[in-house]
PDB file of C-alpha atoms in Angstrom:
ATOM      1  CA  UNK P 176      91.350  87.812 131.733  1.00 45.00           C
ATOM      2  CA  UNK P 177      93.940  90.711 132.970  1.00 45.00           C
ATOM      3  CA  UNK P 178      94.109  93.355 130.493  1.00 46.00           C
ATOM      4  CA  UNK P 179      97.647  94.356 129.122  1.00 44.00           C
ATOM      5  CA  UNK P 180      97.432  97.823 131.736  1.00 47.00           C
ATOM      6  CA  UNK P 181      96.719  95.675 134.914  1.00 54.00           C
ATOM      7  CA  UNK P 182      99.620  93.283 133.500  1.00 54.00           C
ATOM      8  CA  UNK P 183     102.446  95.727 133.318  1.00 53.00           C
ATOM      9  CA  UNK P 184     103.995  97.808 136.205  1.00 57.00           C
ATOM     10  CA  UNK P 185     103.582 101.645 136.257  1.00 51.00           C
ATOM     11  CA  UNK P 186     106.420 102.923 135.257  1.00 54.00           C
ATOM     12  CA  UNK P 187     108.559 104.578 137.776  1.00 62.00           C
ATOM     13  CA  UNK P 188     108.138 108.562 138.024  1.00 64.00           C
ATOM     14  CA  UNK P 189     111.179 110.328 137.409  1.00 79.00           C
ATOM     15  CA  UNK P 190     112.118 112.364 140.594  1.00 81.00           C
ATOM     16  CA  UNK P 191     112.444 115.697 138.926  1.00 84.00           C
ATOM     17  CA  UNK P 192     108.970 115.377 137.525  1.00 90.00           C
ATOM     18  CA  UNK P 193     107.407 114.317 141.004  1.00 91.00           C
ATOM     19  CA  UNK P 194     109.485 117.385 143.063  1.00 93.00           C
ATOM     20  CA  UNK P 195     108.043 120.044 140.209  1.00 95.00           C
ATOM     21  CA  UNK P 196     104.572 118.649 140.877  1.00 95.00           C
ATOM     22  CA  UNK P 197     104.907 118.762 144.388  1.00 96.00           C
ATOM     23  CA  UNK P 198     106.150 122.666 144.316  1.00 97.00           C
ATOM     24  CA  UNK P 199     102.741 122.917 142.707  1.00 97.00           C
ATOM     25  CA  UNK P 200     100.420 121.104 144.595  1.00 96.00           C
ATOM     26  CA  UNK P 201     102.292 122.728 147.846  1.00 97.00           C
ATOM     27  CA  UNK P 202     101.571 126.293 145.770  1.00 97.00           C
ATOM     28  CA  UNK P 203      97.629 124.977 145.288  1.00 97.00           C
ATOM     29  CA  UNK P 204      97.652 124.714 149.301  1.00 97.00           C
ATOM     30  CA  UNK P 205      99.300 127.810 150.412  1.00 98.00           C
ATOM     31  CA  UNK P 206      96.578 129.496 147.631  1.00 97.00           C
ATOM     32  CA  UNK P 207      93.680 127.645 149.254  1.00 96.00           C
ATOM     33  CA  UNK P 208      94.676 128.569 153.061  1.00 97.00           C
ATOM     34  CA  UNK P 209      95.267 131.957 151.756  1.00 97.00           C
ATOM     35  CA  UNK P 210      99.210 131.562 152.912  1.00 98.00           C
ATOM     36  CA  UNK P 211     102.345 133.995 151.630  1.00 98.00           C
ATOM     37  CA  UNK P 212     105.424 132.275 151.135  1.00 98.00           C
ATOM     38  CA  UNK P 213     108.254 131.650 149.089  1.00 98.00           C
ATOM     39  CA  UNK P 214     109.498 128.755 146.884  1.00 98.00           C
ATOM     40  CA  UNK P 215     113.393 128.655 148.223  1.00 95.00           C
ATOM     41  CA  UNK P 216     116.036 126.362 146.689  1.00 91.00           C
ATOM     42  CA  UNK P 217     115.968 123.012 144.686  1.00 90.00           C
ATOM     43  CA  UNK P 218     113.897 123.381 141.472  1.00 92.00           C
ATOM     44  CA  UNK P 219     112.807 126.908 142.392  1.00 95.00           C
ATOM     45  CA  UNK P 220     116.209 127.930 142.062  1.00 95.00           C
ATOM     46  CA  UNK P 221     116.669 130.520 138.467  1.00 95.00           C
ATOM     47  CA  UNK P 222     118.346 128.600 136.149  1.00 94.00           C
ATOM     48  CA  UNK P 223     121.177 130.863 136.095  1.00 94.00           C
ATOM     49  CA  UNK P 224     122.448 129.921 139.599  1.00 96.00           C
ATOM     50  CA  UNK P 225     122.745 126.322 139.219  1.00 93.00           C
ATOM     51  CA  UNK P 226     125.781 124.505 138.321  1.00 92.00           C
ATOM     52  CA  UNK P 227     125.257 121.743 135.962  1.00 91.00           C
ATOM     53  CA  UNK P 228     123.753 118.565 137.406  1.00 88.00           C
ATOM     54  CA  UNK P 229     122.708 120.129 140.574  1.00 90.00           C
ATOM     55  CA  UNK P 230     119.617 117.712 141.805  1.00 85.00           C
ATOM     56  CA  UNK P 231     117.285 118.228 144.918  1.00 87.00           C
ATOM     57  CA  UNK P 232     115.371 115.472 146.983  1.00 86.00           C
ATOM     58  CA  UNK P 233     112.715 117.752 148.734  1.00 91.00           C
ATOM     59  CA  UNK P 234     110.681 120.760 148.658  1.00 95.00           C
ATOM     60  CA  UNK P 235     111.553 124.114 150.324  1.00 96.00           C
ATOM     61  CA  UNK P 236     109.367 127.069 150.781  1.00 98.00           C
ATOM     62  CA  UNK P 237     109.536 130.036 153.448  1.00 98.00           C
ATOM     63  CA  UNK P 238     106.011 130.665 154.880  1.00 98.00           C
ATOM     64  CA  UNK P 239     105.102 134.380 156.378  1.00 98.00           C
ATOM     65  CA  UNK P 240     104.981 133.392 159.627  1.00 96.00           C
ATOM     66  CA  UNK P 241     101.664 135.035 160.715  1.00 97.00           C
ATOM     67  CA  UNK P 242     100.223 132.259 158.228  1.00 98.00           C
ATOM     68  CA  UNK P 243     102.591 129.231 159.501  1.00 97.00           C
ATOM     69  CA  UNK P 244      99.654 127.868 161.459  1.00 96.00           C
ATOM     70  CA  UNK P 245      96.706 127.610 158.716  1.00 97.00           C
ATOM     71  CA  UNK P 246      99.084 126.543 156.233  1.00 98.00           C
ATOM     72  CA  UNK P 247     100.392 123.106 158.438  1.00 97.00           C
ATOM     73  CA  UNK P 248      96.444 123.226 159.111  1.00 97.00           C
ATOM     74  CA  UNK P 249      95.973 122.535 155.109  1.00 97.00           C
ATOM     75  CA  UNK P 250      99.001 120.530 154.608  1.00 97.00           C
ATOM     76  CA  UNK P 251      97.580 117.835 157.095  1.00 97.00           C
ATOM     77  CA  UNK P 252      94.168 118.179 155.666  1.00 96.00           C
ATOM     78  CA  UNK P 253      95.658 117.747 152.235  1.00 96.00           C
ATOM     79  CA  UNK P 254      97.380 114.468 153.623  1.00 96.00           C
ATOM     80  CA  UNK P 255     101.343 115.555 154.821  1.00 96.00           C
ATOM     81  CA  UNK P 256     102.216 114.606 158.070  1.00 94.00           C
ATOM     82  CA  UNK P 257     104.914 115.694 159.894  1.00 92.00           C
ATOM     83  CA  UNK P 258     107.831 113.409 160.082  1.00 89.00           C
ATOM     84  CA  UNK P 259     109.871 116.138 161.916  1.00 88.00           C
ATOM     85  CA  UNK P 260     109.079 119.508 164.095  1.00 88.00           C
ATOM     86  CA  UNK P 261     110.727 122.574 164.362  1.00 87.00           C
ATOM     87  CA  UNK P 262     112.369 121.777 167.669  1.00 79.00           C
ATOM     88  CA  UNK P 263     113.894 118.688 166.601  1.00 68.00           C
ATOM     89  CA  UNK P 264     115.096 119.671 162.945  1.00 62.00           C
ATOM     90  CA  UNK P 265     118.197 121.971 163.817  1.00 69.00           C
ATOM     91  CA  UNK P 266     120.341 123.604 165.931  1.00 76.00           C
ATOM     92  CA  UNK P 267     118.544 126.814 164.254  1.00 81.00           C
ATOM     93  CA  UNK P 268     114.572 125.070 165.274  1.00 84.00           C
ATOM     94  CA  UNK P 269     113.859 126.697 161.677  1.00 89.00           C
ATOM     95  CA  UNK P 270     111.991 124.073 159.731  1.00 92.00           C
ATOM     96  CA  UNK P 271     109.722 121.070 160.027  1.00 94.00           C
ATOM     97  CA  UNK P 272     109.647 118.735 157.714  1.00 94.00           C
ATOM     98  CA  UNK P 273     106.266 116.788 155.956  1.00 95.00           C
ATOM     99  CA  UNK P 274     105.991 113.942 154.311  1.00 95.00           C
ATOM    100  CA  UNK P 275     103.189 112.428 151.632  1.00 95.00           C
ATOM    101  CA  UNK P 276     103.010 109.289 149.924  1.00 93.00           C
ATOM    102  CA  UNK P 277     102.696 110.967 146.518  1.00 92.00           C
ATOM    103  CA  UNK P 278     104.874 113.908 146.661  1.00 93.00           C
ATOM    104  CA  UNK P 279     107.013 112.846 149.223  1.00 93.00           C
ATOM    105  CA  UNK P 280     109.016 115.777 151.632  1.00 93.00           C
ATOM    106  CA  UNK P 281     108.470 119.213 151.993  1.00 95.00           C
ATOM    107  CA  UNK P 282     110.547 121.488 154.585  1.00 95.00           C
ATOM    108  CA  UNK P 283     108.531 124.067 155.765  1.00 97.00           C
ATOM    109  CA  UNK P 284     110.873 127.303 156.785  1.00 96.00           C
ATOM    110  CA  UNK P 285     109.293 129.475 159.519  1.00 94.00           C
ATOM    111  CA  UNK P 286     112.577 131.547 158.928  1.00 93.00           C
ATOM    112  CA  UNK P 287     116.212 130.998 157.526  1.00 93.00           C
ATOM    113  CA  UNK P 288     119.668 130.570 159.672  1.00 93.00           C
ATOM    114  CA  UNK P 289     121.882 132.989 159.194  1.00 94.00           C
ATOM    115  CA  UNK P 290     119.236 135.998 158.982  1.00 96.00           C
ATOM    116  CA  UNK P 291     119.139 137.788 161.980  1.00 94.00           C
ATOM    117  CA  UNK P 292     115.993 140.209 161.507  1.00 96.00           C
ATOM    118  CA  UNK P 293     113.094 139.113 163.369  1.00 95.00           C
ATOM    119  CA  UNK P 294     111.191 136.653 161.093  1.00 95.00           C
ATOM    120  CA  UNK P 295     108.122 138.785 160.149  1.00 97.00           C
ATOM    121  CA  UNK P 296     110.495 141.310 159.041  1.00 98.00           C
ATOM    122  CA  UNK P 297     112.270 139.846 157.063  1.00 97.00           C
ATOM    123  CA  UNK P 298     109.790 137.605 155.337  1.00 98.00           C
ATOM    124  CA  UNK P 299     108.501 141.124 154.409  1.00 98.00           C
ATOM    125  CA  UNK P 300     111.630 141.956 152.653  1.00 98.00           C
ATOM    126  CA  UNK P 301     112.084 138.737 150.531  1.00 98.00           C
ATOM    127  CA  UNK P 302     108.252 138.756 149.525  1.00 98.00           C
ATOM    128  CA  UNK P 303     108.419 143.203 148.429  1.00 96.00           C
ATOM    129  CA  UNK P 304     111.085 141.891 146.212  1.00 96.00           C
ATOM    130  CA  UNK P 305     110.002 138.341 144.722  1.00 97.00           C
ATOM    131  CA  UNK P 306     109.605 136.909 141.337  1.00 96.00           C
ATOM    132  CA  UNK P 307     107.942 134.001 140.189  1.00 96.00           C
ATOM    133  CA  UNK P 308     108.760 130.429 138.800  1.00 96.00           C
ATOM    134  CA  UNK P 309     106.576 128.891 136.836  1.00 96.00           C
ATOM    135  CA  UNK P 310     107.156 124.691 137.889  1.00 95.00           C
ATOM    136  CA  UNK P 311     104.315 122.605 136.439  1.00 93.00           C
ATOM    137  CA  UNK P 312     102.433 125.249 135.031  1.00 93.00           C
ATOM    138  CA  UNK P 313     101.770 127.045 138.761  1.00 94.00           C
ATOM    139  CA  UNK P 314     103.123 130.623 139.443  1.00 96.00           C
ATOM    140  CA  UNK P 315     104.928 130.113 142.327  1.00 97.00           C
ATOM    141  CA  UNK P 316     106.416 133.074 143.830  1.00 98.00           C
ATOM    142  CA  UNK P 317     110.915 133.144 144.414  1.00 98.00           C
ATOM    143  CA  UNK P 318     113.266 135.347 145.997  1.00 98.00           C
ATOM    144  CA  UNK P 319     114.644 137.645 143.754  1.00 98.00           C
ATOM    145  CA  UNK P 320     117.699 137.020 142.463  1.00 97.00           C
ATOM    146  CA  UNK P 321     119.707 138.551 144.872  1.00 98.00           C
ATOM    147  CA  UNK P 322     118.130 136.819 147.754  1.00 98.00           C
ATOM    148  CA  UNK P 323     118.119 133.509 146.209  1.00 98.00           C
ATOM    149  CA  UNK P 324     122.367 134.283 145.737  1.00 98.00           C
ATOM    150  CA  UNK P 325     122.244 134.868 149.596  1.00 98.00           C
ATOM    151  CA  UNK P 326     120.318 132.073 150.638  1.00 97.00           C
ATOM    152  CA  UNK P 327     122.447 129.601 148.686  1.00 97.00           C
ATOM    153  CA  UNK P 328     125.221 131.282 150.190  1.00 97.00           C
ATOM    154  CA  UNK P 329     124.019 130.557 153.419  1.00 97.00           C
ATOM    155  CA  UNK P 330     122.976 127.276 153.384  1.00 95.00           C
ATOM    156  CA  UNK P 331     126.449 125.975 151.854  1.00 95.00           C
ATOM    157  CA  UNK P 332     127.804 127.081 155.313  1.00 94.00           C
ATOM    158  CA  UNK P 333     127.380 124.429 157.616  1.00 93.00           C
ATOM    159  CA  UNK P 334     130.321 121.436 156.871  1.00 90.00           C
ATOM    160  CA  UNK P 335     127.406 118.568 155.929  1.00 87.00           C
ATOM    161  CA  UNK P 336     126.745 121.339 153.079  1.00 90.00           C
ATOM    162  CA  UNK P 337     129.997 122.046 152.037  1.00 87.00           C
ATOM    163  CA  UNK P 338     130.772 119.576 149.131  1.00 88.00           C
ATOM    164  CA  UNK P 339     127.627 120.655 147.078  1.00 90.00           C
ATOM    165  CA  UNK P 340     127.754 124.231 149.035  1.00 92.00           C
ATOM    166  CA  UNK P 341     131.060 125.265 147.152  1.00 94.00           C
ATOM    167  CA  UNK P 342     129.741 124.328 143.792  1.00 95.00           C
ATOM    168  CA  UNK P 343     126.595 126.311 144.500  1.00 96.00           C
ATOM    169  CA  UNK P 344     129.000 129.190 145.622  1.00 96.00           C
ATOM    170  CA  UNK P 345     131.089 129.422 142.817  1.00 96.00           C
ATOM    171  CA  UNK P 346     127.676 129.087 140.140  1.00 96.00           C
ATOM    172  CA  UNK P 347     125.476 131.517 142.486  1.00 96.00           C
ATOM    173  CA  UNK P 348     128.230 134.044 143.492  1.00 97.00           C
ATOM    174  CA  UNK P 349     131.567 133.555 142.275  1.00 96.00           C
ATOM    175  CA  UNK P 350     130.260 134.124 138.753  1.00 95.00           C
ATOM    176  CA  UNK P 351     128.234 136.728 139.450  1.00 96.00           C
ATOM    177  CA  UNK P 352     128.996 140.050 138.677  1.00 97.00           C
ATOM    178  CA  UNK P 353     129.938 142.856 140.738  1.00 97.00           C
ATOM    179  CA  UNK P 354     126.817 144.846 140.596  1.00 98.00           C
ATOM    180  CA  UNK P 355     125.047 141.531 141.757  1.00 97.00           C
ATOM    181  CA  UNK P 356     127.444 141.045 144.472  1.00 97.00           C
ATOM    182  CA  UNK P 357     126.637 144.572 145.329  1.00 98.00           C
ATOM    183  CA  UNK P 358     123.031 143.599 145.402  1.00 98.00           C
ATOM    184  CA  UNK P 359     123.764 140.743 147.372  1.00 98.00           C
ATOM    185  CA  UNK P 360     126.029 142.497 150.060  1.00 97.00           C
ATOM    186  CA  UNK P 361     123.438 145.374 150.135  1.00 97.00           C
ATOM    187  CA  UNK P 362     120.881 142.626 150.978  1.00 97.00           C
ATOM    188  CA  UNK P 363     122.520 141.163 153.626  1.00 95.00           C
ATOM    189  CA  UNK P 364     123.009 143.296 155.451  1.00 96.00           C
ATOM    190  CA  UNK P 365     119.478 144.731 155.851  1.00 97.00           C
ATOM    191  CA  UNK P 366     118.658 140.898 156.893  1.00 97.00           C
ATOM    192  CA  UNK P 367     121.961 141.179 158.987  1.00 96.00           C
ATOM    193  CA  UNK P 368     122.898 137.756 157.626  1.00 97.00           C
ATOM    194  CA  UNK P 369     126.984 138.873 157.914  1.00 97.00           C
ATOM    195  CA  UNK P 370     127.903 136.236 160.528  1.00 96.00           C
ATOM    196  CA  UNK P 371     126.202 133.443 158.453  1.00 96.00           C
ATOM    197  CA  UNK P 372     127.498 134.607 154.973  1.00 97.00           C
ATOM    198  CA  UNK P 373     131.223 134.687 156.541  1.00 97.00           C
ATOM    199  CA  UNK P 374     131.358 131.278 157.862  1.00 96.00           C
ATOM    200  CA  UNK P 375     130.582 130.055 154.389  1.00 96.00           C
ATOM    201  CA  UNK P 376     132.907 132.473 152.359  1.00 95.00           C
ATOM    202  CA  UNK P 377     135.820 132.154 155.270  1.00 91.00           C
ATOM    203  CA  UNK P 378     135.529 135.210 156.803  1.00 92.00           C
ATOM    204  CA  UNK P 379     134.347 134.175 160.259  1.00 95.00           C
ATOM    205  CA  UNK P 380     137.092 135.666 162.082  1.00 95.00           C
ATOM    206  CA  UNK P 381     135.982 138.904 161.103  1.00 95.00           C
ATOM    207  CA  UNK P 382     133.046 138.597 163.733  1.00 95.00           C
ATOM    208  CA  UNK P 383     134.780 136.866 166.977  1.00 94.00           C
ATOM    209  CA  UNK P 384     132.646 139.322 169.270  1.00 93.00           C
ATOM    210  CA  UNK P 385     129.680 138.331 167.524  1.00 93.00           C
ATOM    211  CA  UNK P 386     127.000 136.365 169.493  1.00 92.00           C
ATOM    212  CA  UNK P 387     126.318 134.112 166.671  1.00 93.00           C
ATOM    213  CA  UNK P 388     130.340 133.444 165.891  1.00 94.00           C
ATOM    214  CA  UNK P 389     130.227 130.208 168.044  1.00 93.00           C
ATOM    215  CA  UNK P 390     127.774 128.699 166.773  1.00 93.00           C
ATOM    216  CA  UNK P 391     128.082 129.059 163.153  1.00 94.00           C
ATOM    217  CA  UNK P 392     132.235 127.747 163.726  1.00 94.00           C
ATOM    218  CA  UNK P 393     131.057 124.108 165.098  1.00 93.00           C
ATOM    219  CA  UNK P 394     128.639 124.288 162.492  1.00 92.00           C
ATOM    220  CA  UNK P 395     131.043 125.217 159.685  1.00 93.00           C
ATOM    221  CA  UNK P 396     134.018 123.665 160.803  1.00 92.00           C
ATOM    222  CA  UNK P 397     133.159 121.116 163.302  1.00 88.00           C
ATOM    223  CA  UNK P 398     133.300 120.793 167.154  1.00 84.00           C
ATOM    224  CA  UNK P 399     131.747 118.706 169.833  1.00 81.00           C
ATOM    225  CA  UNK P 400     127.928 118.645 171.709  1.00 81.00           C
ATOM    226  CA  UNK P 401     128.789 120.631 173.975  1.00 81.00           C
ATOM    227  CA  UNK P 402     130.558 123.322 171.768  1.00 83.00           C
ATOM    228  CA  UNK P 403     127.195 123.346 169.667  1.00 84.00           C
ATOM    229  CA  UNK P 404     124.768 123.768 172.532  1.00 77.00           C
ATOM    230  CA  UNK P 405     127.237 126.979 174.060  1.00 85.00           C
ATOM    231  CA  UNK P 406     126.915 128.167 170.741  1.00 85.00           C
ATOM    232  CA  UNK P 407     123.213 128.231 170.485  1.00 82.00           C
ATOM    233  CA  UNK P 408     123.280 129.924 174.012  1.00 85.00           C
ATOM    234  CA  UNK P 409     125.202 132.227 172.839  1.00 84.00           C
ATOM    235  CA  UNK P 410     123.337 132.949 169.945  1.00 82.00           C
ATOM    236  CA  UNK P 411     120.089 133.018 171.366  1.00 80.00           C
ATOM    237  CA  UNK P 412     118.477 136.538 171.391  1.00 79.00           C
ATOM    238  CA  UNK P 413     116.995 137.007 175.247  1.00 82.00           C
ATOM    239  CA  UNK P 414     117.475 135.630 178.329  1.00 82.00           C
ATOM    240  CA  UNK P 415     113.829 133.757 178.234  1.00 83.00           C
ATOM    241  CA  UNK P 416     115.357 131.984 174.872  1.00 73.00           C
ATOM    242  CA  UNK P 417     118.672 131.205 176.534  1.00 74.00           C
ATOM    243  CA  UNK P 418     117.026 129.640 179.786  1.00 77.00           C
ATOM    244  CA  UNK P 419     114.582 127.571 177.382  1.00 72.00           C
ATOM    245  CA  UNK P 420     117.852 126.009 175.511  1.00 69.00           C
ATOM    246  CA  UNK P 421     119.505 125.496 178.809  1.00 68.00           C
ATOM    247  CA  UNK P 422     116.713 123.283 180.244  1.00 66.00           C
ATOM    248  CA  UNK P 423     116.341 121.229 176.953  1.00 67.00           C
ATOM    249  CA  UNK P 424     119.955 120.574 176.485  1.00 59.00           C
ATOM    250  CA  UNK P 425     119.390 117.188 178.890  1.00 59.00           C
ATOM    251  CA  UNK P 426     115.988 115.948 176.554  1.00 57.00           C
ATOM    252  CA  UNK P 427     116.417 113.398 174.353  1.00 52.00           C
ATOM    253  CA  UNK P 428     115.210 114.172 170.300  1.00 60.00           C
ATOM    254  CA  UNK P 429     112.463 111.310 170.559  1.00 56.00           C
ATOM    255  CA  UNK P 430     111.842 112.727 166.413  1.00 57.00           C
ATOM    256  CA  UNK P 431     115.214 112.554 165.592  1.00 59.00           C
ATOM    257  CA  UNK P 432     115.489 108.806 167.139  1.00 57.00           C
ATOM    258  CA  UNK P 433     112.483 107.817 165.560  1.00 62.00           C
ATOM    259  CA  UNK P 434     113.732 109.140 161.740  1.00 60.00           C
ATOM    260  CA  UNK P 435     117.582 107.141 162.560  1.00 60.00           C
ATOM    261  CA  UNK P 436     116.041 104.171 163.670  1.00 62.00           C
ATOM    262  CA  UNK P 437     113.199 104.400 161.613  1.00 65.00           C
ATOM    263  CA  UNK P 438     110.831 103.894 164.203  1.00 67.00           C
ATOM    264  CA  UNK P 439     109.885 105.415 167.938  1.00 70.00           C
ATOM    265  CA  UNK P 440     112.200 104.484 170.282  1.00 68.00           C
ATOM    266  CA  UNK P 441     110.230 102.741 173.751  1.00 75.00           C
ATOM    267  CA  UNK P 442     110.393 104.429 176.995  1.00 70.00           C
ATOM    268  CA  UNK P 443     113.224 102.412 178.010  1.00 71.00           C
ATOM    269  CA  UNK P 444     115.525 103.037 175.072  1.00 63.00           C
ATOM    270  CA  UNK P 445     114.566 106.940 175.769  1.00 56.00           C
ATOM    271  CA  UNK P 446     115.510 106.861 179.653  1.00 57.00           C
ATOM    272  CA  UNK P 447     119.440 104.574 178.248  1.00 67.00           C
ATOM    273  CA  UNK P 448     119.706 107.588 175.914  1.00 63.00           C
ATOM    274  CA  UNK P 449     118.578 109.963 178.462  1.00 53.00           C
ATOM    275  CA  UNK P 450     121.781 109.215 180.806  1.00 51.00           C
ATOM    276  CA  UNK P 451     123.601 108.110 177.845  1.00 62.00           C
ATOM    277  CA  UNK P 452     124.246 111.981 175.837  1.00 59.00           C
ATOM    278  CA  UNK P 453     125.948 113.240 178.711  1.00 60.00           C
ATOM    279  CA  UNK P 454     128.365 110.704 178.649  1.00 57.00           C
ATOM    280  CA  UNK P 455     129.055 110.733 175.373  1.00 63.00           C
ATOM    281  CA  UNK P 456     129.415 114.379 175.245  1.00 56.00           C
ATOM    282  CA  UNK P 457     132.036 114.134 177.882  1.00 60.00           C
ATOM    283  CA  UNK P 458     133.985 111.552 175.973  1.00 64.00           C
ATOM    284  CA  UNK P 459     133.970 114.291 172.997  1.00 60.00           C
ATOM    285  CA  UNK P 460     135.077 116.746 175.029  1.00 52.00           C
ATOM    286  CA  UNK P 461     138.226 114.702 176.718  1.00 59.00           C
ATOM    287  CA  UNK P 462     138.958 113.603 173.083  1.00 62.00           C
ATOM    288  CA  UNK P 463     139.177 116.983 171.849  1.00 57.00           C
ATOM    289  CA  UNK P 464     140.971 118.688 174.778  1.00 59.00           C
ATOM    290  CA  UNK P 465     143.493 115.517 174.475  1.00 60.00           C
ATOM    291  CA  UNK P 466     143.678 116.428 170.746  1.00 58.00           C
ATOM    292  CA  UNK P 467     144.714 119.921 171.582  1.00 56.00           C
ATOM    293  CA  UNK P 468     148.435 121.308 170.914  1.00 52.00           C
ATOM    294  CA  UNK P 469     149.725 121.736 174.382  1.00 49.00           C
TER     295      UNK P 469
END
């Protein structure tokens, strides 16, 4: 005879509950690998920055990057697997994202687009100044306010971000007042995150002889391939990182295929795409010169 519990279905787990759960079970790993980082975005967000309804579908966290490796280390041994590298994530190569059955997908930052100090550096200044949340009864450490203004600032930027980015704008710094904005300004630029805070407040112009002013315009206002991988040229620091962007322009994103189609694409379907993004980058291109006013 089934008892009544084996009889009815478990009742679905609401997805704020299982996201606040997973900011703490990520927190239990990063305490037992002995990892420093920082609980960025979503539900770690102080309530005061949110506009009203604002809902998240992952976990964030920026990791000190001297203790990136050990803490993927106990992620996998805690069951995550990645789903997507750094490499493959972004024009940026900033996060990787995890998945687990239970607490489903975590992006793990190694740093944060738009901040231009080297990433040790400026993980040290976001973690002298951090405060904590407390999400399922674990202390996990924040940004300060400040930096938590500036990194939703940021991340409404780029155009897929811009219909939730401009409510976050006008909660997180529009309302804010002008000694935070102060704060905020002051902030930025000792992470010399100018470039990245412009393109989402419109003040990209301002920084035309910037290296980084290419790449955050396709990203905040649109443009082709091509445009996108010039831009990250552009942007990138040395000569070693330029030449490494150059020769992986051609590659295909096997990850990136794999999460679209929702599984690994063969060989074959990798060597069609291979000789297949050139073409379609051209056909961009010729679209968008014919598009221009003559």
């Amino acid at each position: 005879m089934r008892s009544v519990t084996d009889a009815l279905p478990a009742p679905p787990v609401p997805l704020r509950a299982r996201l606040v759960l997973a900011h703490a079970a990520v927190q239990r790993v990063a305490e037992f690998t002995g990892t420093d980082l920082l609980h960025v975005k979503g539900h770690a967000i102080d309530p005061g920055l949110r506009f009203e309804g604002r809902t998240s579908s992952d976990v964030d966290v920026l990791v000190r990057p001297a203790h990136l490796d050990r803490f993927l280390a106990g992620l996998h041994h805690h069951g995550w697997r990645v789903q997507t590298g750094f490499e493959a994530g972004s024009a940026f190569e900033h996060a990787a994202t995890l998945t687990h059955e239970t607490w489903g997908y975590i992006d793990v930052h190694r740093y944060f687009p738009g901040i231009t100090l080297p990433a040790p550096a400026a993980f040290e200044v976001l973690w002298g100044s951090r405060g904590e949340a407390d999400l399922a009864g674990s202390r996990c450490p924040v940004p300060s306010i400040p930096a938590q203004v500036l990194i939703l600032v940021l991340h409404a930027a780029p155009l897929a971000n811009h219909q939730r980015g401009r409510r976050d704008i006008a909660a997180a710094w529009e309302s804010a007042t002008p000694e935070r904005q102060d704060a905020v300004r002051t902030l930025l630029a000792e992470l010399g995150a100018e470039v990245g805070f412009a393109a989402a407040l419109g003040g990209l112009e301002e920084f035309r002889d910037h290296p980084e002013y290419l790449l955050w315009k396709v990203l905040s206002q649109g443009g082709t391939r091509i445009d996108e991988w010039r831009g990250r040229v552009a942007a990138a620091p040395t000569l070693a990182a330029k030449a490494r962007i150059v020769l992986r322009a051609p590659l295909v994103n096997v990850e990136h295929l794999t999460v679209v189609w929702g599984r690994r694409p063969t060989r074959r379907e990798i060597a069609r795409e291979f000789f297949a993004r050139p073409v379609r980058g051209l056909r961009e291109e010729m679209r968008t010169w014919r598009g221009r006013p003559r």
